[in-house]
XYZ file of C-alpha atoms in Angstrom:
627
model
C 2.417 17.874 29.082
C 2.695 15.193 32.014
C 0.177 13.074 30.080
C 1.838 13.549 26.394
C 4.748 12.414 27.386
C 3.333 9.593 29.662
C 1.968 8.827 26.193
C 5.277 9.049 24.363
C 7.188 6.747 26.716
C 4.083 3.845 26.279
C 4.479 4.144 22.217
C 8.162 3.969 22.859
C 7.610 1.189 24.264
C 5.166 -0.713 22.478
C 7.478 0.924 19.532
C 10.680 -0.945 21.000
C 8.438 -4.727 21.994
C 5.967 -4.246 19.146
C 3.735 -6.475 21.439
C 1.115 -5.009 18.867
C 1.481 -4.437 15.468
C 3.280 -0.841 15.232
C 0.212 0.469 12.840
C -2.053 -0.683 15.966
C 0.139 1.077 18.500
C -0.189 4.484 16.607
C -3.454 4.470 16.035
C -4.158 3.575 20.238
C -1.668 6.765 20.548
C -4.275 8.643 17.911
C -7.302 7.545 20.193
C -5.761 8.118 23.557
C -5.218 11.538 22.373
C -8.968 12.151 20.743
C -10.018 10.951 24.345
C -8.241 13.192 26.437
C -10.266 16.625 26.510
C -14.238 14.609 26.341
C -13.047 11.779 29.140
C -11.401 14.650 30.722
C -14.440 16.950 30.451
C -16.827 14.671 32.089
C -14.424 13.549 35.257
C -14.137 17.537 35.802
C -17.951 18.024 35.743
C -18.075 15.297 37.989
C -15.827 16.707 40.494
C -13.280 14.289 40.281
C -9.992 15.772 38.742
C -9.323 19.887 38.827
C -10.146 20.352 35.056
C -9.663 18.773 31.797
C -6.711 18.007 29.409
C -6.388 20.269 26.033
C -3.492 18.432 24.331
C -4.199 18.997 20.632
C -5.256 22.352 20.776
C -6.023 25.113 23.487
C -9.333 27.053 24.816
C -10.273 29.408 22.502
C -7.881 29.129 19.628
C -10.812 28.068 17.598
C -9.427 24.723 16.169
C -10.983 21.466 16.591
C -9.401 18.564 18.643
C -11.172 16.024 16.844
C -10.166 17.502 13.774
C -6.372 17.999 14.843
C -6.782 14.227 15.605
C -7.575 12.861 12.610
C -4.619 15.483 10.407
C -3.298 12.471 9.843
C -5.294 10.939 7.678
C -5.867 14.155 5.837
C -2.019 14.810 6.162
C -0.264 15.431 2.138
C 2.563 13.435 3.449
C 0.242 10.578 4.038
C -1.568 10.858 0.532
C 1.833 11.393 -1.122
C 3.458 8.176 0.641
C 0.269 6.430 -0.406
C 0.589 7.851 -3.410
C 4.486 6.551 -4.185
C 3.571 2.973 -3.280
C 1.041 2.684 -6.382
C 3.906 4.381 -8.314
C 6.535 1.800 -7.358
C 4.069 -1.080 -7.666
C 3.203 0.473 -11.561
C 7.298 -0.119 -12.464
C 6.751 -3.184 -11.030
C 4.580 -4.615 -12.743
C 6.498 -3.871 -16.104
C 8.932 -6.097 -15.029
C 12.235 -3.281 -15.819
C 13.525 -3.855 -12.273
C 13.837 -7.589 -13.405
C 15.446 -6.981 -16.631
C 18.080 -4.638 -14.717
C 18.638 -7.681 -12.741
C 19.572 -10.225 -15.300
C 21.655 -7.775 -17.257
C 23.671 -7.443 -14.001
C 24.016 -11.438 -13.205
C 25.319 -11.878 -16.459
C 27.883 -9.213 -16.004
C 28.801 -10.338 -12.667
C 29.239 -13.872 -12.916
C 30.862 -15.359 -9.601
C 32.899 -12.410 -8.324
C 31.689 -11.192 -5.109
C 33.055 -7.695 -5.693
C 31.302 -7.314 -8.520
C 27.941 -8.912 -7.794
C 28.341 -6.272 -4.358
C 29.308 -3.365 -6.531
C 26.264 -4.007 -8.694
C 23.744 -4.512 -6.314
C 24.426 -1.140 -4.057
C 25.017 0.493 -7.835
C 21.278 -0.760 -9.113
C 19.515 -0.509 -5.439
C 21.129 3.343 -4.553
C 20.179 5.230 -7.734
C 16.416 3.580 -8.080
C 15.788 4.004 -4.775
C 15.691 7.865 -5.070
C 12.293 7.526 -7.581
C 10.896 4.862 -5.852
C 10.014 4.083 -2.387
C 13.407 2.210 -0.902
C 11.163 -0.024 0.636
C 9.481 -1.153 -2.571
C 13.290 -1.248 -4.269
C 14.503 -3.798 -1.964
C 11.211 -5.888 -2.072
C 11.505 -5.941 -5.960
C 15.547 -6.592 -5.791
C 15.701 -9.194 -3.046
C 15.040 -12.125 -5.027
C 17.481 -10.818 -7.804
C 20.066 -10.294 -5.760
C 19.556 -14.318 -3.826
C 19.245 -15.232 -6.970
C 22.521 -13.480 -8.133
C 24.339 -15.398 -4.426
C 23.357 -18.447 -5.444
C 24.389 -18.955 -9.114
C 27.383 -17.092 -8.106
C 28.306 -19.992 -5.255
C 28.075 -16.390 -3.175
C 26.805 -16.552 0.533
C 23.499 -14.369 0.150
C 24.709 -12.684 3.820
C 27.243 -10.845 2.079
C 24.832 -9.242 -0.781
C 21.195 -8.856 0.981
C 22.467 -6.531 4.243
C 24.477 -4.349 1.654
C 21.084 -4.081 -0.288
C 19.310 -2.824 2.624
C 22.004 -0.339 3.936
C 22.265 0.978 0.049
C 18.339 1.638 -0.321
C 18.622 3.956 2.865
C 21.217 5.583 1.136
C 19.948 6.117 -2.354
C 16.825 7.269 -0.429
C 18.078 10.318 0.937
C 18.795 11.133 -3.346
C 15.169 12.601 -3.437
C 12.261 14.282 -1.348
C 10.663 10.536 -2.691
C 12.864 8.133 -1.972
C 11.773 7.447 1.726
C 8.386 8.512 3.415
C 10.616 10.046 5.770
C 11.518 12.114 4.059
C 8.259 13.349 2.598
C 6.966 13.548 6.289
C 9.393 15.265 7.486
C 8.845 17.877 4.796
C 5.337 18.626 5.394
C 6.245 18.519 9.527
C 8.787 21.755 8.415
C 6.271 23.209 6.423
C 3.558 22.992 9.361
C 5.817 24.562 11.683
C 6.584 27.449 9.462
C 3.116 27.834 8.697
C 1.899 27.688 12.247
C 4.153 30.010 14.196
C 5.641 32.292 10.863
C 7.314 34.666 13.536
C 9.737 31.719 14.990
C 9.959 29.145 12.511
C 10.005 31.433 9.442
C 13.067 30.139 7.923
C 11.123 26.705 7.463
C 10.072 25.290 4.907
C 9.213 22.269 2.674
C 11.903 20.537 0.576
C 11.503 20.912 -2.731
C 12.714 17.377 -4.942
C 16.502 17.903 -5.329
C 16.504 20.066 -2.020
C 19.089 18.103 -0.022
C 20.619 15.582 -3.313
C 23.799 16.639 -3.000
C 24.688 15.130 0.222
C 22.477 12.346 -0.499
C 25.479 11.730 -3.273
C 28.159 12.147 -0.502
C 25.846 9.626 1.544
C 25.619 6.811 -1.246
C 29.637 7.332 -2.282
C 30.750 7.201 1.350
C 28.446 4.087 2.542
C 29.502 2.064 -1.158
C 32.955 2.870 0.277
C 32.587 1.672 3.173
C 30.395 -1.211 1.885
C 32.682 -2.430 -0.574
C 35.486 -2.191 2.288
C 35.036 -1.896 6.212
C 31.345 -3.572 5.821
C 32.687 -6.306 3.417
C 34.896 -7.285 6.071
C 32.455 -7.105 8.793
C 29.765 -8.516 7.062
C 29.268 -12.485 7.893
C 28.759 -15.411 5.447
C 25.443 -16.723 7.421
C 24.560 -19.228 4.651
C 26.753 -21.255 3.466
C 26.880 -20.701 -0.720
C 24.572 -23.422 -1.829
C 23.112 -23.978 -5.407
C 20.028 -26.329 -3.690
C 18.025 -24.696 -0.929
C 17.509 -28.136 0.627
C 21.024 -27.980 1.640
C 21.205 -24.349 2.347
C 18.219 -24.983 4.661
C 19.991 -28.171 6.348
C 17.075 -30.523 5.515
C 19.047 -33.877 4.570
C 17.909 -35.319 8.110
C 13.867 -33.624 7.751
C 13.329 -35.000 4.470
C 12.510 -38.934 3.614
C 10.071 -40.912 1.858
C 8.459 -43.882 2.552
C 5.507 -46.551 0.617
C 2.533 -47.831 1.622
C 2.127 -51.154 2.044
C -0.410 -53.718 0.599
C -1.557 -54.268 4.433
C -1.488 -50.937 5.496
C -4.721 -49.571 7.318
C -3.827 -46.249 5.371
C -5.404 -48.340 1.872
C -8.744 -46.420 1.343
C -8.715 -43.584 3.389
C -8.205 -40.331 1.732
C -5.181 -38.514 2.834
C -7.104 -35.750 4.375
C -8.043 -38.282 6.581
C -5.424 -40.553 6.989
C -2.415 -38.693 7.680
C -3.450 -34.755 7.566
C -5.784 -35.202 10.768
C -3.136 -36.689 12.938
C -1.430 -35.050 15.834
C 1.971 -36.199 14.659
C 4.705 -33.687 13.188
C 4.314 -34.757 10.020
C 4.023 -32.706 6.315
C 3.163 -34.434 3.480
C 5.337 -32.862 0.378
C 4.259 -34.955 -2.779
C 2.841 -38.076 -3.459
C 4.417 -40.138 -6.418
C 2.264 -42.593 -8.150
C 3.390 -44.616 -10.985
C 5.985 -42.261 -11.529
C 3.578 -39.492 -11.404
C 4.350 -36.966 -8.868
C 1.227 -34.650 -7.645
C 1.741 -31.771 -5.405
C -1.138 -29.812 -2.793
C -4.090 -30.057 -2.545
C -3.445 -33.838 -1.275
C -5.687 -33.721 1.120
C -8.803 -35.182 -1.221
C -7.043 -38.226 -2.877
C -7.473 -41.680 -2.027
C -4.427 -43.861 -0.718
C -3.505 -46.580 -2.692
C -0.742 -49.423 -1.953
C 2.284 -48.782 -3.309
C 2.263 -45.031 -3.373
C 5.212 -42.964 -2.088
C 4.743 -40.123 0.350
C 7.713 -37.596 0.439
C 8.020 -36.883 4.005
C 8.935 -33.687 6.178
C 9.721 -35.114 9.867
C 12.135 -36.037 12.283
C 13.489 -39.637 12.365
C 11.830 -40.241 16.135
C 7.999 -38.808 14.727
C 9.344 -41.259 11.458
C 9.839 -44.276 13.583
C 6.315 -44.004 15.458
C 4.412 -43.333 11.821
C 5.917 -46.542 10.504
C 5.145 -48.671 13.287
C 1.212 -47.335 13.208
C 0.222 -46.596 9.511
C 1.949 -49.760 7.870
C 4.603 -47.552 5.916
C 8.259 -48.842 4.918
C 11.274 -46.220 4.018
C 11.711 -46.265 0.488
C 16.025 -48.084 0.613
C 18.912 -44.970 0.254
C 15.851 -42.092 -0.566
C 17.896 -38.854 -0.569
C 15.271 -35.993 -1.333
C 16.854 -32.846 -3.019
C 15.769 -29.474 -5.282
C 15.697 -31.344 -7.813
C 13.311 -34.293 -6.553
C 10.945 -31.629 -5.012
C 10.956 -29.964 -8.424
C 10.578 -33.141 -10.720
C 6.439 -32.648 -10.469
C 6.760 -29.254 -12.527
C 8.721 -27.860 -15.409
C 8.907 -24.540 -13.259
C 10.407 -23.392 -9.785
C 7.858 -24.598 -7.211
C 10.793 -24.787 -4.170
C 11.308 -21.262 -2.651
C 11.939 -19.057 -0.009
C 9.016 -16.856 0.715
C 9.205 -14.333 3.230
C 6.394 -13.124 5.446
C 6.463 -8.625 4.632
C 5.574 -6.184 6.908
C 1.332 -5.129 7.548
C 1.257 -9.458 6.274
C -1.813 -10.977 8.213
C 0.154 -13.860 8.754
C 1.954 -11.640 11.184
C 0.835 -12.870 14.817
C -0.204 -16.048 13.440
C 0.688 -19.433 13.181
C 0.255 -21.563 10.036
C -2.401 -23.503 11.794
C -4.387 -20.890 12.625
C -3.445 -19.205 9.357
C -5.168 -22.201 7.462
C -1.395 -22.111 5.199
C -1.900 -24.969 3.862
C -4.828 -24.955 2.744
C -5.305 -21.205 1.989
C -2.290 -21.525 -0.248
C -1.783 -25.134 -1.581
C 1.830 -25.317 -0.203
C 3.636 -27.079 2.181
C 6.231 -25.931 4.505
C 9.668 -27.860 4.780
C 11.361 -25.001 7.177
C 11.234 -21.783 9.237
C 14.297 -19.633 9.420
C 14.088 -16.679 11.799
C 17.704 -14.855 11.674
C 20.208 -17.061 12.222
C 17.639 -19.918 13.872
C 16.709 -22.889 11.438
C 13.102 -24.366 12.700
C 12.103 -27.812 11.208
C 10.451 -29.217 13.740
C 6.661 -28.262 15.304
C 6.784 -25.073 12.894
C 3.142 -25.402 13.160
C 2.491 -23.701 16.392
C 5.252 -21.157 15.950
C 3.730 -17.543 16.023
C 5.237 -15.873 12.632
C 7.207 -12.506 13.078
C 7.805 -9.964 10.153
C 10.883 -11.163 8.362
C 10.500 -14.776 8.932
C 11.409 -16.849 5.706
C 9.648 -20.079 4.894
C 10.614 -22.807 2.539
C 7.981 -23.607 0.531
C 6.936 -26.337 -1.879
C 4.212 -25.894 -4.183
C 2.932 -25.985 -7.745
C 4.178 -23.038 -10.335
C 0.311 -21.557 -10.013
C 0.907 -21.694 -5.872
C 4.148 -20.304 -6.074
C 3.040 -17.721 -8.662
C -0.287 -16.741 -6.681
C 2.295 -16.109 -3.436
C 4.794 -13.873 -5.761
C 1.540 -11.715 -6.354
C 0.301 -11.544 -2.469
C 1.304 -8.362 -0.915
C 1.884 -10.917 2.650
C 4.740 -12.629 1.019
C 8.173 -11.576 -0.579
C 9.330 -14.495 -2.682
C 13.243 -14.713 -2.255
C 14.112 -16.274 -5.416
C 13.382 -15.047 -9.133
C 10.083 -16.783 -10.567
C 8.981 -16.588 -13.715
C 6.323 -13.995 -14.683
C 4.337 -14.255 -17.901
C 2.058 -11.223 -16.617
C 4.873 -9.134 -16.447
C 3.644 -5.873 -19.123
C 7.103 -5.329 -20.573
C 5.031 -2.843 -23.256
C 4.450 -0.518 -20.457
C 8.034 -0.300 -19.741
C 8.314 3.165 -21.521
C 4.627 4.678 -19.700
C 5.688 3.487 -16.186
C 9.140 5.584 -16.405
C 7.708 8.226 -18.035
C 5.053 9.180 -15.698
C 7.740 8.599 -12.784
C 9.691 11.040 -14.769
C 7.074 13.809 -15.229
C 5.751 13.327 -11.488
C 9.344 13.680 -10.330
C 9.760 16.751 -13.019
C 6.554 18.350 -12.380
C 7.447 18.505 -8.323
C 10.340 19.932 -9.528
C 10.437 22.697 -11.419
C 6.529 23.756 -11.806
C 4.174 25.176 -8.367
C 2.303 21.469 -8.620
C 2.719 20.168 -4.999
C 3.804 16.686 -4.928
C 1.231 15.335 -3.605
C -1.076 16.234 -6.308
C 1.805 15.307 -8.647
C 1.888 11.729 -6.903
C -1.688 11.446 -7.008
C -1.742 12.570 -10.978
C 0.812 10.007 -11.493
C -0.830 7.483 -9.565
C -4.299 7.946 -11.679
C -2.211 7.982 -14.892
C -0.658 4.120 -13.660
C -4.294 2.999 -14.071
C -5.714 5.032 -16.976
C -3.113 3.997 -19.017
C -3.199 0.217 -17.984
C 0.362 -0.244 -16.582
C -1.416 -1.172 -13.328
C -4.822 -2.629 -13.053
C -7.586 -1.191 -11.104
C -8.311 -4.367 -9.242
C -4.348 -4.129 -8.008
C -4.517 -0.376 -6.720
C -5.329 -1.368 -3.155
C -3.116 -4.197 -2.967
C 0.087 -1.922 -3.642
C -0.209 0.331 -0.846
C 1.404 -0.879 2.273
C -1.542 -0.113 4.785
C -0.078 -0.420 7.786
C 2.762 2.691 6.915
C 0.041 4.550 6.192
C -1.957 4.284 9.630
C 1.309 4.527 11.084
C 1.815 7.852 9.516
C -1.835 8.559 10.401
C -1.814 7.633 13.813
C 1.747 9.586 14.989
C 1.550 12.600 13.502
C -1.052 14.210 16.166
C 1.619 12.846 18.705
C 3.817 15.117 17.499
C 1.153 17.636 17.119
C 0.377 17.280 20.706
C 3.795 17.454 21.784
C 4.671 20.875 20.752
C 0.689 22.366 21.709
C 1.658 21.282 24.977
C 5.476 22.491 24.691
C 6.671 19.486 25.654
C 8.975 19.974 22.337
C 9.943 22.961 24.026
C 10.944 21.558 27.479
C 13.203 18.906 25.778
C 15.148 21.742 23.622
C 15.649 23.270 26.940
C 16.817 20.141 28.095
C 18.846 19.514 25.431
C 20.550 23.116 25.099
C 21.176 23.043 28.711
C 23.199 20.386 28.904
C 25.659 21.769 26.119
C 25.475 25.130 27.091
C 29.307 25.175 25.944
C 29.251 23.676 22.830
C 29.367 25.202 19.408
C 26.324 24.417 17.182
C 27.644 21.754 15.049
C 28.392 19.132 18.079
C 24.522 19.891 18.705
C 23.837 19.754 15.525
C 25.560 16.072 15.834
C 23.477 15.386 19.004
C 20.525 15.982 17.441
C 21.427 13.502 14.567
C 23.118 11.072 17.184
C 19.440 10.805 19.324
C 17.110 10.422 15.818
C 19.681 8.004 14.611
C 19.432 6.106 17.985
C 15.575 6.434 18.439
C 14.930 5.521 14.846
C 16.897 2.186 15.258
C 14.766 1.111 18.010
C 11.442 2.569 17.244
C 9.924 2.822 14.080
C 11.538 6.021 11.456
C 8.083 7.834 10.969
C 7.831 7.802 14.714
C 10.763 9.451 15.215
C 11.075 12.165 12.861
C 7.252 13.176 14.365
C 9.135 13.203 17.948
C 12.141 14.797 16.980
C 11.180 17.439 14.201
C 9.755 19.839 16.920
C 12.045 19.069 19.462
C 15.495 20.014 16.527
C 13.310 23.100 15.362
C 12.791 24.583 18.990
C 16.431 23.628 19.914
C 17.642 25.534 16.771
C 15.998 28.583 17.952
C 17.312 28.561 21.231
C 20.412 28.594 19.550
C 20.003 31.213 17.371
C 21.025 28.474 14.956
C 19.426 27.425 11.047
C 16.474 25.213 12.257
C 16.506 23.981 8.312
C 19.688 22.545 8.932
C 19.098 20.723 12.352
C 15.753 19.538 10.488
C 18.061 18.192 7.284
C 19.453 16.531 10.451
C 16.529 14.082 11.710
C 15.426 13.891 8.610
C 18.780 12.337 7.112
C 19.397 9.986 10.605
C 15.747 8.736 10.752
C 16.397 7.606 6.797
C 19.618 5.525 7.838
C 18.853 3.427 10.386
C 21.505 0.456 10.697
C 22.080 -1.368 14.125
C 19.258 -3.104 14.271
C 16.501 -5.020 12.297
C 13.740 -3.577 13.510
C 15.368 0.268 12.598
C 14.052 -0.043 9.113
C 11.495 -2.241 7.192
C 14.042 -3.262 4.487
C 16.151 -4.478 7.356
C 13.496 -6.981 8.265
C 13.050 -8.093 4.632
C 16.773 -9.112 4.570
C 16.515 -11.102 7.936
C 15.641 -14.219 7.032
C 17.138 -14.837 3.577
C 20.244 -13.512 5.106
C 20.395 -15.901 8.439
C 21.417 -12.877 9.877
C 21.543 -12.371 13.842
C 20.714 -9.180 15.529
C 24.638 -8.258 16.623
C 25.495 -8.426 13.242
C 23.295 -5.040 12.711
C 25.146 -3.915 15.363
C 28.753 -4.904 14.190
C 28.434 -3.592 10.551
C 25.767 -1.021 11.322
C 27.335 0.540 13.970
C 30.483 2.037 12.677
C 28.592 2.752 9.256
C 26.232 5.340 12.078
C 29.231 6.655 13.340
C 30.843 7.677 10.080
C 27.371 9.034 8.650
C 26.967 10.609 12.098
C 30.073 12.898 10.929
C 29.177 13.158 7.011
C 26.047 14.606 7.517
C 26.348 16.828 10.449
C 29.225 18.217 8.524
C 27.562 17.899 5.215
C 24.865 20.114 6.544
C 27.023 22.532 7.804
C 28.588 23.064 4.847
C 25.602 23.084 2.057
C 23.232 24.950 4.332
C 25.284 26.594 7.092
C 24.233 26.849 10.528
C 23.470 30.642 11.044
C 19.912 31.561 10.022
């Protein structure tokens, strides 16, 4: 037990810092745990400790730890979740989502309160048949899109997105992998000790809807209300993301002179290889403007460079290279845009389980990898425009981008990048619009009201995606968000090993002891209280696997409905709002909302404490509390 929760507290941890990738954290917690009982085993026949650890199973019970180790991978919530990602990524590809969106812009026009009211009413509802996560991914650049041609701030519209998909995701057993975990965790527990978990279970679809209703029409209350209020106007409403991105004293160009020593080289060599902070953005050539790859063409005099640099860096390249500023240059969108017909300026932002993640965009080969340059680096509120180079890039980071349509296009299709404004997409397979929603439909209907698990549903559904060609076969693999699925892999033995080695148990006790007084329902709070607090800082997988044996014990020790303080993790790991890092749709919104970490806290906070109250008594009253 000592060693579990040793265990627990460095996850926590590495949870909380993510000095590793979260994915890589649960899968060290996965191997520390394989390598318990054999390490163990051999220090004990060596004389050096009294005997060796059994934390996933015990002597003689006949089970296997390696094979109690690895449940994760083998786990139905972890095929269903992987499942649900190729679903969402099949609607995508039909392009619906989009059409939605320009309906809506053309209804909302430039009222805030309706451009707010239409993005929690599209995001809530769609994000109970499709993973929330994917929702927001697919709506962001809709809804930027929607700020900007609106003169709206985008802070006002992107953290209302997020907040909405948590609550349209608690509509359906499918809207969150939360909540599909958490409903095979029940399930295992019922299955596993039938004589005090019996009134377990799984949760069917619709099981726990109707509060997921009361959720979405109390948050849009309070969004459209308290949260409007609260919310902050980060970004400034600007039509041209030059000036939204403060670049007027970062952008310049300047001609090369007859004498120049530049004459003859090729850029590659000329300017690319020097140590300067310097980023070439377009070259224009009797009035012809070419974009990246630069790097091969030959420098002639009297070409233009548009420049991305600081005046000082500006003043040293003109003294060496024999370069003049072009007289009263003022670079905008629409200068930047002049070489194509289509958007190539754009906010891309760097997704969760990217490989760009750790990186820098030097040691990321960016520019060359992806035949774009980058102007600017915003990180929450901070604007970086200088020596972005060396910065190490963080999940939720948002880059401005330059690039030709096929660049911009090829990003919009990498699963590393969310591109924050709408681009144009001829491959979108509008045909398949009516296939897409229909298998959704009969996946969700077949879960629903036939004995078909959904997993094998999900899976059935995912197969009929490709057989039908609404998604490609060469695109399966790319949909799936691998690192929530070796998170999901990695942290369910945790839990595993926490209740074979009652360390579940002990923290029940803990946690019934010190209300010995109080009536069910303020546990039943508690219990929702700790997820919700745990999940904001740690990762919402992580925490239903921690919590989900610790509610179920407690709830015996009560004599109280262990379904109910289940519903309860299950609804406060789904809603997690103080912080960024609480939720992966919090981190999409991050960047393209300028957003600083106390303003999670500010509108997030009081949103907890009210859904803190709805559910607990929401639970009480659809499911009771007596078993």
């Amino acid at each position: 037990m000592a060693f579990v929760f040793a265990l627990v507290v460095a996850s926590l941890v590495l949870f909380a810092t993510e000095v590793v990738p979260v994915d890589v954290t649960a899968i060290g917690v996965m191997v520390a745990l394989l390598l318990a009982e054999p390490v163990t085993v051999m220090l004990a026949d060596a004389g050096l400790i009294a005997g060796p650890l059994y934390v996933l199973h015990q002597p003689g019970d006949g089970l296997s730890p390696v094979s109690q180790g690895l449940s994760g991978f083998a786990s139905s919530a972890t095929i269903t979740v992987l499942a649900m990602f190729i679903l969402s990524a099949g609607v995508q590809r039909t392009g619906v989502i989009q059409m939605l969106g320009a309906m809506i812009a053309r209804f909302t026009g430039d009222d805030e309160t309706r451009q707010l009211g239409a993005t929690i009413g599209l995001v809530g509802p769609i994000s109970g048949f499709i993973n929330n996560t994917a929702a927001v991914a697919i709506l962001l650049p809709m809804v930027t899109d929607l700020a900007h041609e609106g003169r709206t701030s985008p802070s006002k519209l992107l953290l209302p997105l997020s907040y909405a998909s948590m609550f349209g995701g608690t509509l359906t057993l499918i809207g969150t992998s939360t909540n599909i975990l958490a409903s095979e965790l029940a399930g295992n527990l019922a299955r596993q000790n039938p004589a005090r978990y019996g009134a377990l279970r799984e949760f069917t679809m619709f099981e726990f809807t109707q509060l997921g209703v009361v959720v979405l029409v109390v948050g849009t209350i309070y969004l459209m209300t308290v949260g409007r209020w609260l919310t902050p106007a980060r970004i400034k409403p600007e039509s041209d993301l030059t000036e939204e991105f403060e670049m007027a004293d970062y952008l310049t160009e300047v001609v090369v002179r007859a004498d120049s020593p530049l004459v003859g080289d090729t850029v590659r060599d000329a300017l690319m290889a020097t140590d300067l902070d310097v980023d070439l953005v377009q070259l224009i050539r009797d009035e012809e403007v070419f974009l990246e790859p630069l790097g091969p063409r030959v420098i002639r005099a009297g070409d233009v460079f548009a420049l991305r640099t600081d005046r000082d860096t500006l003043v040293e390249l003109l003294d060496t290279e024999g370069l003049d500023v072009v007289p009263d240059a003022i670079l905008d969108e629409d200068d930047l845009e002049a070489a194509e017909e289509r958007q190539n300026l754009v906010e891309v932002v760097v997704s969760p389980g990217s490989s760009l993640v750790g990186n820098s965009l030097v040691s990321a080969s960016f520019r060359q990898r992806y035949d774009v340059s980058v102007l600017a680096l915003r990180r929450g509120g901070e604007l970086i425009r200088r020596r972005m180079d060396e910065a190490v890039l963080r999940v939720g980071d948002t880059l401005l981008v330059q690039g030709t349509a096929d660049s911009i296009d090829r990003l919009n299709n990498n699963p590393n990048f969310i591109v924050a404004q709408e681009v144009e997409r001829p491959d979108f397979r509008q045909s398949k619009i009516p296939v897409a929603v229909g298998i959704v439909a009969l996946v969700v209907g077949l879960a629903a009201v036939t004995p078909i698990p959904i997993v094998v549903s999900a899976l059935a559904g995912a197969l009929a995606m490709v057989l039908t060609g609404t998604l490609r076969a060469t695109e399966l693999y790319d949909s799936i968000q691998w690192d929530v699925i070796f998170l999901l892999a990695g942290v369910i033995p945790l839990g595993l090993a926490l209740r074979e080695t009652g360390g579940a148990g002990l923290i029940a006790d803990m946690l019934v002891l010190a209300a010995p007084a109080l009536p069910a329902l303020v546990v039943l709070g508690l219990v929702y209280v700790v997820t919700a607090l745990l999940t904001n800082v740690i990762s919402n997988n992580a925490s239903v696997v921690l919590m989900i044996p610790v509610a179920a014990e407690a709830a015996v020790q009560l004599g109280a409905n262990a379904f109910a303080f289940i519903l309860a993790v299950t609804f406060a790991a789904s809603t997690a709002f103080m912080t960024p890092v609480g939720y992966q749709t919090n981190l999409f919104v991050y960047g393209p909302g300028g957003y600083r970490f106390m303003d999670y806290v500010k509108v997030g906070a009081p949103l907890q404490a009210v859904f803190a109250v709805v559910t607990t008594v929401g639970i009480a009253f659809f499911w009771g509390l007596t078993p």
